[in-house]
Short mmCIF file of C-alpha atoms and ligand atoms in Angstrom, two decimals:
data_model
loop_
_atom_site.label_atom_id
_atom_site.label_comp_id
_atom_site.label_asym_id
_atom_site.label_seq_id
_atom_site.Cartn_x
_atom_site.Cartn_y
_atom_site.Cartn_z
CA MET A 339 11.78 -11.44 -19.70
CA ASP A 340 9.65 -12.44 -22.65
CA GLN A 341 6.75 -9.97 -23.02
CA THR A 342 4.45 -12.73 -24.26
CA ASP A 343 4.54 -14.24 -20.77
CA ILE A 344 2.50 -11.46 -19.40
CA HIS A 345 0.27 -10.54 -22.24
CA ASN A 346 -2.76 -12.45 -23.16
CA ARG A 347 -3.97 -12.93 -26.69
CA LEU A 348 -6.14 -9.86 -26.50
CA SER A 349 -3.31 -7.54 -25.72
CA LYS A 350 -1.50 -8.98 -28.74
CA ARG A 351 -4.54 -7.92 -30.79
CA THR A 352 -4.41 -4.55 -29.24
CA PHE A 353 -0.76 -4.27 -30.06
CA ILE A 354 -1.48 -5.16 -33.68
CA PHE A 355 -4.19 -2.51 -33.75
CA LEU A 356 -1.72 0.02 -32.34
CA ILE A 357 0.77 -0.79 -35.08
CA ILE A 358 -1.95 -0.51 -37.69
CA GLY A 359 -2.87 2.84 -36.09
CA LEU A 360 0.66 4.08 -36.28
CA LEU A 361 1.06 3.02 -39.89
CA THR A 362 -2.22 4.69 -40.76
CA LEU A 363 -1.01 7.84 -39.07
CA LEU A 364 2.10 7.75 -41.27
CA MET A 365 -0.12 7.55 -44.34
CA GLY A 366 -2.01 10.53 -43.13
CA SER A 367 -5.43 8.96 -43.43
CA LEU A 368 -6.26 8.53 -39.80
CA VAL A 369 -8.91 11.21 -39.67
CA ALA A 370 -11.00 9.36 -42.27
CA LEU A 371 -10.56 6.03 -40.49
CA ALA A 372 -11.33 7.37 -37.05
CA ASN A 373 -14.97 7.69 -38.00
CA GLU A 374 -15.12 3.95 -38.73
CA ASN A 375 -13.94 2.85 -35.29
CA ARG A 376 -16.87 1.01 -33.98
CA VAL A 377 -17.18 -1.93 -31.67
CA THR A 378 -20.13 -4.22 -30.98
CA VAL A 379 -21.12 -5.20 -27.42
CA LEU A 380 -20.75 -8.99 -26.82
CA ALA A 381 -22.01 -9.22 -23.25
CA SER A 382 -25.77 -9.14 -22.57
CA THR A 383 -25.17 -6.12 -20.35
CA LEU A 384 -21.94 -4.16 -20.30
CA ASN A 385 -20.95 -1.51 -17.84
CA VAL A 386 -19.66 1.80 -19.21
CA ARG A 387 -17.35 3.39 -16.64
CA TYR A 388 -15.87 6.84 -16.04
CA GLY A 389 -12.33 5.51 -16.45
CA PRO A 390 -10.34 2.52 -17.75
CA GLY A 391 -10.77 -0.06 -14.97
CA LEU A 392 -13.15 -1.55 -12.47
CA SER A 393 -12.19 0.97 -9.79
CA HIS A 394 -14.06 3.65 -11.76
CA GLU A 395 -17.70 4.29 -11.15
CA ILE A 396 -20.36 3.12 -13.57
CA LEU A 397 -21.59 5.80 -15.94
CA THR A 398 -24.29 3.72 -17.60
CA GLN A 399 -24.94 0.29 -19.15
CA VAL A 400 -25.17 -0.79 -22.78
CA HIS A 401 -26.52 -4.00 -24.20
CA GLU A 402 -25.65 -6.85 -26.53
CA ASP A 403 -25.23 -5.92 -30.22
CA GLU A 404 -25.19 -2.20 -29.54
CA HIS A 405 -22.50 -0.27 -31.39
CA LEU A 406 -20.06 2.08 -29.70
CA HIS A 407 -17.76 4.59 -31.21
CA VAL A 408 -14.14 4.12 -30.12
CA LEU A 409 -12.11 7.26 -29.30
CA GLY A 410 -9.08 5.75 -27.66
CA GLU A 411 -7.58 2.84 -25.79
CA ASP A 412 -5.79 2.50 -22.43
CA ASN A 413 -4.95 -0.48 -20.29
CA GLN A 414 -7.00 -2.76 -22.60
CA TRP A 415 -10.08 -0.57 -22.07
CA TYR A 416 -11.73 1.40 -24.86
CA LYS A 417 -12.78 4.97 -24.48
CA VAL A 418 -16.13 5.14 -26.23
CA ARG A 419 -18.72 7.72 -27.22
CA LEU A 420 -22.27 6.59 -26.58
CA SER A 421 -25.31 7.43 -28.79
CA ASN A 422 -26.15 10.32 -26.40
CA ASN A 423 -22.56 11.65 -26.81
CA ASP A 424 -21.57 10.69 -23.28
CA ILE A 425 -17.99 9.49 -22.99
CA GLY A 426 -17.09 6.35 -21.03
CA TRP A 427 -14.89 3.30 -20.93
CA VAL A 428 -15.59 -0.40 -21.62
CA ALA A 429 -13.42 -3.50 -21.18
CA SER A 430 -11.99 -4.22 -24.61
CA TRP A 431 -12.28 -8.01 -24.17
CA LEU A 432 -16.07 -7.72 -23.85
CA VAL A 433 -16.61 -6.08 -27.19
CA GLU A 434 -15.92 -7.23 -30.73
CA ASN A 435 -14.04 -4.91 -32.96
CA GLU A 436 -13.19 -5.29 -36.63
CA GLU A 437 -10.84 -2.43 -37.39
CA VAL A 438 -10.21 -0.36 -34.33
CA THR A 439 -7.41 2.14 -34.55
CA VAL A 440 -6.49 4.66 -31.93
CA ASP A 441 -8.22 7.90 -32.75
CA ASN A 442 -6.34 11.00 -33.73
CA ARG A 443 -5.95 12.45 -30.31
CA ALA A 444 -5.74 16.09 -29.60
CA THR A 445 -4.40 17.76 -26.50
CA GLY A 446 -5.58 20.97 -24.90
CA ARG A 447 -3.10 23.21 -23.12
CA ILE A 448 -4.67 25.48 -20.55
CA THR A 449 -4.04 29.17 -21.24
CA GLY A 450 -5.98 30.71 -18.32
CA ASN A 451 -4.63 31.20 -14.85
CA LYS A 452 -7.21 29.32 -12.80
CA VAL A 453 -9.82 27.81 -15.02
CA ASN A 454 -12.96 26.18 -13.69
CA VAL A 455 -13.67 22.60 -14.61
CA ARG A 456 -17.42 21.94 -14.83
CA GLN A 457 -19.63 18.86 -14.79
CA PHE A 458 -21.54 20.00 -17.92
CA SER A 459 -20.94 22.34 -20.84
CA THR A 460 -22.58 25.38 -19.24
CA THR A 461 -21.43 27.99 -16.75
CA GLU A 462 -24.48 27.09 -14.65
CA SER A 463 -23.21 23.62 -13.89
CA PRO A 464 -21.29 22.56 -10.77
CA ILE A 465 -17.54 23.22 -10.57
CA LEU A 466 -15.54 20.03 -10.18
CA GLY A 467 -12.15 21.73 -9.71
CA THR A 468 -9.69 24.05 -11.40
CA VAL A 469 -6.92 23.64 -13.92
CA HIS A 470 -3.93 25.90 -14.39
CA SER A 471 -1.94 27.66 -17.10
CA GLY A 472 0.37 25.29 -18.96
CA GLU A 473 -1.29 22.03 -17.89
CA GLU A 474 -2.15 19.64 -20.67
CA TYR A 475 -5.24 17.43 -20.95
CA GLU A 476 -6.42 15.07 -23.61
CA ILE A 477 -9.40 16.45 -25.46
CA LEU A 478 -12.19 13.87 -25.58
CA TYR A 479 -14.76 15.91 -27.45
CA SER A 480 -15.69 19.47 -28.16
CA GLU A 481 -19.12 21.03 -28.49
CA ASN A 482 -19.91 24.66 -29.25
CA ASN A 483 -17.49 26.67 -27.02
CA TRP A 484 -16.74 23.83 -24.61
CA ILE A 485 -14.05 21.20 -24.49
CA GLN A 486 -14.49 17.88 -22.77
CA ILE A 487 -11.53 16.44 -20.87
CA LEU A 488 -10.84 13.56 -18.46
CA PHE A 489 -10.40 15.27 -15.05
CA ASN A 490 -9.62 13.17 -11.94
CA ASN A 491 -10.85 10.15 -13.95
CA ARG A 492 -14.17 11.59 -14.85
CA VAL A 493 -15.34 13.50 -17.88
CA ALA A 494 -15.64 17.21 -17.36
CA TRP A 495 -15.83 20.40 -19.36
CA ILE A 496 -13.76 23.60 -19.73
CA HIS A 497 -14.51 26.66 -21.79
CA SER A 498 -12.63 26.70 -25.09
CA ASP A 499 -11.49 30.33 -24.55
CA TYR A 500 -8.95 29.00 -21.99
CA VAL A 501 -7.64 26.13 -24.07
CA GLU A 502 -5.08 26.02 -26.85
CA ARG A 503 -5.57 22.98 -29.09
CA LEU A 504 -2.39 20.88 -29.80
CA GLU A 505 -2.05 17.68 -31.83
CA GLY A 506 -1.05 14.41 -30.13
CA THR A 507 -1.36 13.10 -26.63
CA PRO A 508 -0.30 15.04 -23.49
CA THR A 509 3.42 14.76 -22.87
CA ALA A 510 2.89 13.88 -19.20
CA LEU A 511 0.10 13.67 -16.72
CA ALA A 512 -1.33 17.00 -15.84
CA SER A 513 0.91 18.61 -13.28
CA SER A 514 -2.06 19.22 -10.95
CA ASP A 515 -2.00 15.53 -10.13
CA SER A 516 1.42 15.74 -8.58
CA GLU A 517 1.36 19.35 -7.49
CA GLY A 518 2.81 19.65 -4.01
CA LYS A 519 3.07 15.93 -3.53
CA GLN A 520 5.90 14.78 -1.27
CA ILE A 521 7.01 11.19 -1.13
CA ARG A 522 9.26 9.27 1.22
CA ILE A 523 11.46 6.45 -0.14
CA GLY A 524 14.39 4.35 1.11
CA MET A 525 12.57 2.37 3.78
CA GLY A 526 14.43 -0.57 2.18
CA PRO A 527 17.11 -0.30 -0.58
CA THR A 528 15.19 1.50 -3.34
CA ASN A 529 16.35 1.80 -7.01
CA LEU A 530 16.01 5.12 -8.75
CA ARG A 531 15.82 4.69 -12.48
CA GLN A 532 16.37 6.76 -15.62
CA GLY A 533 12.86 6.19 -16.80
CA PRO A 534 9.44 5.11 -15.56
CA GLY A 535 9.94 1.31 -15.78
CA THR A 536 11.97 -1.55 -14.29
CA ASP A 537 13.54 -2.04 -17.72
CA THR A 538 15.40 1.29 -17.55
CA PRO A 539 18.93 1.67 -16.05
CA ILE A 540 19.41 2.31 -12.36
CA VAL A 541 20.69 5.80 -11.54
CA THR A 542 21.33 5.14 -7.91
CA THR A 543 20.02 3.12 -4.98
CA VAL A 544 18.60 4.96 -1.95
CA SER A 545 19.12 3.10 1.36
CA ASP A 546 18.26 5.90 3.81
CA VAL A 547 14.77 7.22 4.24
CA THR A 548 14.63 10.40 2.17
CA GLU A 549 11.83 12.74 1.10
CA TYR A 550 11.38 14.18 -2.39
CA SER A 551 8.95 16.41 -4.13
CA VAL A 552 7.14 14.76 -7.01
CA ILE A 553 7.64 16.71 -10.24
CA GLU A 554 6.00 14.27 -12.60
CA GLU A 555 3.74 11.16 -12.46
CA THR A 556 3.74 8.67 -15.27
CA ASP A 557 1.80 5.41 -14.98
CA ASP A 558 2.79 4.08 -11.54
CA TRP A 559 6.13 5.94 -11.33
CA TYR A 560 7.05 9.21 -9.71
CA GLY A 561 9.60 11.53 -11.33
CA ILE A 562 11.83 13.29 -8.78
CA ARG A 563 14.83 15.66 -8.96
CA LEU A 564 17.99 14.54 -7.15
CA THR A 565 20.21 17.03 -5.38
CA ASP A 566 22.61 17.14 -8.33
CA GLY A 567 19.77 18.05 -10.65
CA THR A 568 19.31 14.60 -12.24
CA LEU A 569 15.75 13.54 -13.04
CA ALA A 570 15.08 10.02 -11.72
CA TYR A 571 12.07 7.79 -11.34
CA VAL A 572 10.86 5.62 -8.47
CA ALA A 573 8.06 3.05 -8.54
CA SER A 574 5.04 4.47 -6.67
CA TRP A 575 4.57 1.20 -4.76
CA LEU A 576 7.99 1.66 -3.16
CA ALA A 577 7.14 5.15 -2.02
CA GLU A 578 5.01 6.53 0.79
CA ILE A 579 3.10 9.70 0.25
CA VAL A 580 3.99 12.25 2.93
CA GLU A 581 0.78 13.83 4.30
CA SER A 582 1.06 17.59 4.04
CA ASN A 583 -0.06 19.85 6.90
CA ASP A 584 0.06 22.86 4.64
CA SER A 585 -3.49 23.19 3.42
CA SER A 586 -2.51 25.72 0.78
CA THR A 587 -0.98 22.96 -1.28
CA VAL A 588 -4.29 21.12 -1.40
CA GLN A 589 -6.60 22.12 -4.19
CA SER A 590 -9.32 23.75 -2.16
CA ALA A 591 -11.59 24.16 -5.21
CA GLU A 592 -11.81 20.46 -5.68
CA PRO A 593 -14.62 18.58 -3.91
CA ALA A 594 -13.36 16.05 -1.43
CA ASP A 595 -15.30 13.19 -2.97
CA THR A 596 -13.49 13.31 -6.28
CA ALA A 597 -10.09 13.14 -4.57
CA ALA A 598 -11.02 10.16 -2.31
CA PRO A 599 -10.05 6.78 -3.66
CA GLN A 600 -12.97 5.09 -5.34
CA VAL A 601 -13.47 1.67 -3.83
CA GLN A 602 -16.14 -0.32 -5.50
CA GLN A 603 -16.85 -4.00 -5.99
CA ALA A 604 -16.71 -5.06 -9.62
CA SER A 605 -20.00 -6.08 -11.05
CA SER A 606 -18.79 -9.23 -12.72
CA LEU A 607 -15.74 -11.46 -12.98
CA ALA A 608 -15.87 -11.04 -16.77
CA GLU A 609 -15.08 -7.33 -16.41
CA ALA A 610 -12.13 -8.01 -14.13
CA THR A 611 -8.38 -8.11 -14.85
CA ILE A 612 -6.83 -10.93 -12.84
CA VAL A 613 -3.06 -11.31 -12.47
CA ILE A 614 -2.05 -14.88 -11.69
CA ASP A 615 1.39 -15.18 -10.18
CA ALA A 616 2.99 -18.66 -10.26
CA GLY A 617 5.60 -18.55 -7.51
CA HIS A 618 9.31 -19.11 -8.10
CA GLY A 619 10.61 -20.38 -11.54
CA GLY A 620 13.91 -20.51 -13.45
CA HIS A 621 16.86 -20.84 -11.12
CA ASP A 622 14.51 -20.65 -8.15
CA PRO A 623 12.63 -23.98 -7.74
CA GLY A 624 11.04 -23.07 -4.39
CA ALA A 625 10.32 -26.08 -2.20
CA VAL A 626 11.22 -29.55 -3.48
CA ALA A 627 9.26 -32.68 -2.68
CA LYS A 628 11.28 -35.79 -1.73
CA THR A 629 9.76 -37.53 -4.75
CA GLY A 630 11.51 -34.94 -6.97
CA PHE A 631 8.90 -32.42 -8.19
CA THR A 632 9.37 -28.74 -7.37
CA GLU A 633 7.10 -25.99 -6.07
CA SER A 634 7.83 -23.89 -9.22
CA GLU A 635 6.47 -26.75 -11.43
CA VAL A 636 3.25 -27.33 -9.52
CA ALA A 637 2.66 -23.60 -8.95
CA LEU A 638 2.92 -23.09 -12.72
CA SER A 639 0.69 -25.98 -13.73
CA THR A 640 -1.96 -24.89 -11.20
CA SER A 641 -1.71 -21.27 -12.43
CA LEU A 642 -2.13 -22.33 -16.04
CA ARG A 643 -5.27 -24.32 -15.15
CA LEU A 644 -6.69 -21.34 -13.24
CA ALA A 645 -5.88 -19.04 -16.19
CA GLU A 646 -7.76 -21.31 -18.55
CA ILE A 647 -10.86 -21.43 -16.36
CA LEU A 648 -10.89 -17.66 -15.83
CA GLU A 649 -10.40 -16.94 -19.52
CA ARG A 650 -13.27 -19.21 -20.33
CA ALA A 651 -15.35 -17.15 -17.85
CA GLY A 652 -14.45 -14.05 -19.86
CA ALA A 653 -11.99 -12.43 -17.50
CA ASN A 654 -8.85 -10.61 -18.64
CA VAL A 655 -6.05 -12.88 -17.40
CA ILE A 656 -2.38 -11.90 -17.12
CA LEU A 657 0.22 -14.45 -16.01
CA THR A 658 3.43 -13.17 -14.41
CA ARG A 659 5.10 -16.22 -15.95
CA SER A 660 3.77 -18.92 -18.26
CA ASP A 661 6.86 -21.10 -18.43
CA ASP A 662 9.80 -22.02 -16.23
CA SER A 663 11.42 -18.58 -16.28
CA PHE A 664 12.69 -16.46 -13.41
CA VAL A 665 10.71 -13.31 -12.60
CA THR A 666 11.79 -10.90 -9.88
CA LEU A 667 9.35 -10.09 -7.06
CA ASN A 668 9.45 -6.49 -8.10
CA ASP A 669 8.35 -7.34 -11.65
CA ARG A 670 5.54 -9.49 -10.34
CA VAL A 671 4.13 -6.52 -8.42
CA TYR A 672 4.81 -4.25 -11.37
CA TYR A 673 2.60 -6.38 -13.63
CA ALA A 674 -0.27 -6.01 -11.21
CA HIS A 675 0.19 -2.26 -11.08
CA ARG A 676 0.63 -1.82 -14.81
CA ALA A 677 -2.52 -3.86 -15.53
CA ARG A 678 -4.34 -2.09 -12.67
CA ALA A 679 -5.34 -5.59 -11.68
CA ASP A 680 -8.63 -6.11 -9.89
CA ALA A 681 -7.09 -9.09 -8.11
CA PHE A 682 -3.58 -10.54 -7.87
CA ILE A 683 -3.45 -14.23 -6.94
CA SER A 684 0.00 -15.62 -6.03
CA ILE A 685 0.15 -19.47 -6.16
CA HIS A 686 2.65 -21.32 -3.92
CA TYR A 687 3.19 -24.61 -2.24
CA ASP A 688 4.79 -24.79 1.25
CA ALA A 689 7.57 -26.53 3.15
CA LEU A 690 8.94 -26.22 6.68
CA GLU A 691 12.29 -27.08 8.25
CA ILE A 692 10.92 -30.19 9.94
CA PRO A 693 8.97 -32.45 7.49
CA ASN A 694 5.43 -33.62 8.25
CA THR A 695 4.78 -30.80 10.74
CA MET A 696 1.95 -29.26 8.69
CA SER A 697 -0.54 -30.26 5.96
CA GLY A 698 -3.07 -28.51 3.82
CA THR A 699 -3.80 -25.09 2.36
CA THR A 700 -3.50 -21.55 3.79
CA THR A 701 -4.65 -18.19 2.42
CA TYR A 702 -2.57 -15.06 3.15
CA TYR A 703 -3.46 -11.41 2.87
CA TYR A 704 -1.52 -8.30 3.95
CA SER A 705 -3.96 -5.37 4.22
CA GLU A 706 -7.30 -5.51 6.06
CA SER A 707 -8.91 -4.30 2.83
CA GLU A 708 -7.83 -7.59 1.24
CA ARG A 709 -9.42 -9.71 4.00
CA ASN A 710 -12.68 -10.04 2.05
CA LEU A 711 -10.92 -11.38 -1.08
CA ALA A 712 -8.92 -13.80 1.10
CA ASP A 713 -12.01 -14.97 3.01
CA THR A 714 -14.11 -15.47 -0.07
CA ILE A 715 -11.52 -17.58 -1.89
CA ASN A 716 -10.59 -19.51 1.26
CA THR A 717 -14.21 -20.41 1.88
CA LYS A 718 -14.39 -22.10 -1.57
CA LEU A 719 -11.05 -23.85 -0.95
CA THR A 720 -12.45 -25.19 2.30
CA GLN A 721 -15.66 -26.39 0.64
CA GLN A 722 -14.02 -27.88 -2.46
CA GLY A 723 -10.43 -28.68 -1.62
CA PRO A 724 -9.43 -32.28 -0.77
CA LEU A 725 -6.71 -31.21 1.71
CA LYS A 726 -7.42 -29.76 5.14
CA ASN A 727 -7.66 -25.95 5.35
CA ASN A 728 -5.54 -23.93 7.75
CA GLY A 729 -7.64 -20.79 7.40
CA VAL A 730 -6.88 -17.16 6.48
CA ARG A 731 -3.78 -15.52 7.90
CA HIS A 732 -1.87 -12.25 7.71
CA GLY A 733 1.25 -12.75 5.64
CA ASN A 734 4.13 -10.31 5.30
CA TYR A 735 5.13 -11.28 1.76
CA PHE A 736 6.86 -8.91 -0.71
CA VAL A 737 4.25 -9.47 -3.44
CA LEU A 738 1.48 -8.59 -1.04
CA ARG A 739 3.17 -5.84 1.02
CA ASN A 740 4.30 -3.81 -1.98
CA ASN A 741 1.16 -4.44 -3.99
CA ALA A 742 -1.35 -1.60 -4.31
CA GLN A 743 -3.84 -3.88 -6.10
CA PRO A 744 -5.99 -6.33 -4.13
CA SER A 745 -3.69 -9.26 -3.62
CA ILE A 746 -3.54 -12.66 -1.86
CA LEU A 747 -1.05 -15.48 -1.64
CA LEU A 748 -2.17 -19.10 -1.54
CA GLU A 749 -0.12 -21.96 -0.13
CA LEU A 750 -1.83 -24.97 -1.66
CA GLY A 751 -0.11 -27.86 0.22
CA TYR A 752 3.06 -28.93 1.96
CA LEU A 753 5.81 -30.48 -0.23
CA ASP A 754 7.48 -31.84 2.89
CA ASN A 755 4.34 -33.69 3.91
CA ASP A 756 4.14 -37.36 2.91
CA HIS A 757 0.37 -37.21 2.50
CA ASP A 758 0.18 -33.90 0.67
CA ILE A 759 2.83 -34.83 -1.95
CA THR A 760 0.75 -37.84 -3.07
CA ILE A 761 -2.10 -35.44 -3.85
CA VAL A 762 -0.85 -31.98 -5.00
CA ASN A 763 1.10 -33.19 -8.01
CA THR A 764 -2.00 -34.57 -9.72
CA ALA A 765 -4.15 -33.01 -12.44
CA ASN A 766 -7.24 -33.73 -10.32
CA TYR A 767 -6.05 -31.77 -7.34
CA GLN A 768 -4.81 -28.82 -9.32
CA GLN A 769 -7.98 -28.64 -11.34
CA THR A 770 -10.08 -28.81 -8.12
CA VAL A 771 -8.22 -25.97 -6.40
CA ALA A 772 -8.20 -23.91 -9.64
CA GLU A 773 -11.98 -24.27 -9.78
CA ALA A 774 -12.31 -23.39 -6.12
CA ILE A 775 -10.32 -20.22 -6.68
CA TYR A 776 -12.45 -19.41 -9.72
CA HIS A 777 -15.67 -19.83 -7.67
CA GLY A 778 -14.18 -17.65 -4.96
CA LEU A 779 -13.35 -14.91 -7.48
CA SER A 780 -16.88 -15.20 -9.02
CA ALA A 781 -18.36 -14.69 -5.58
CA TYR A 782 -15.96 -11.83 -4.80
CA PHE A 783 -16.85 -9.96 -8.04
CA ALA A 784 -20.60 -10.70 -7.89
CA PRO A 785 -22.76 -7.56 -7.62
ZN1 ZN D 1731 6.81 -20.35 -2.46
#
């Protein structure tokens, strides 16, 4: 699959900056350049968050034309240092940068046995948890005898006496994240791969439900050890976490609130990453209208219109396909996970065995937590759409069921309905539903 299909123009810029960063590193002049990495805020008010994505809490806000110092980049978010030396993250597409390179990162390896992680750089401040000998964390900043790290997605401090400073990024996520974690896989045929990605070779396929201990977590993949000793990887969205009854494996020093998933509405559509998934494509046309056009064609043209509207509104848009190519269902979900999408919108058109049975649009969701996204968008489709609306329904679709990001699937008309096919294959209809979806997303992400 062509990588340009799923990256927008901004990620291409980011890629170029990464290349520049690597070249600079080779020339050995990165340290000098790192001090020049400044970006300018474009939005009138921009949220600075504790981590790279809308799911992280807001640390503070900055305002238009303010300058921020860039320390690093992840998932199209910049890690920045503020004027008061706080560290946070901003959406890269909402700031203007001239010559950002990735900072020379340093890693700290923990040398103490059970080291306290604190909220501030003083022994008086609250303990957020503990880290253990051998674990590696990226160093964000150091001050006097204290080192600032990202701990459970928030900035925290450890005393420098218990940290050995290394060059480069941590080799893997800190082991504390996966310590004692058990997963269950094989509910359906599940591929185990040589590396953390669907582009790596398959080691074996598990068809029976089996439990494994997680020895490593990389992006959205779990590293596990097979019985013959082979290291293999499984996508986290194909695995269930086995709840442990053994409380000793739970880090008791860690407050419960930092471990709980952070669920928070985004404050604006512009800050959001939206994955638009045009159904079918390539050798899979989907439904075919008797007048000759296919579901894959109209799903794509509707998706491209939606992408254009959302990009104009400032959102970070990723298309699972932008031409008539085939994309597996697994990859579609993977793009949502990799981008840590704030919403995944799958666009389809319908057909039934018996023509002219049904007409109009239907909105599907899988988890109750996605009901609000489905309702909000469906309300706008009802208000603005020219076809009748069949409401919001639970739908057991692969791209929803296996998707950990908020996801819905829209069926935007019946290609076996004589009335619907005179309407859905028009620019006017597709533009109208794309605008309805956009208005729904705006309402969903409104503060
Ligand atoms: Zn379809």
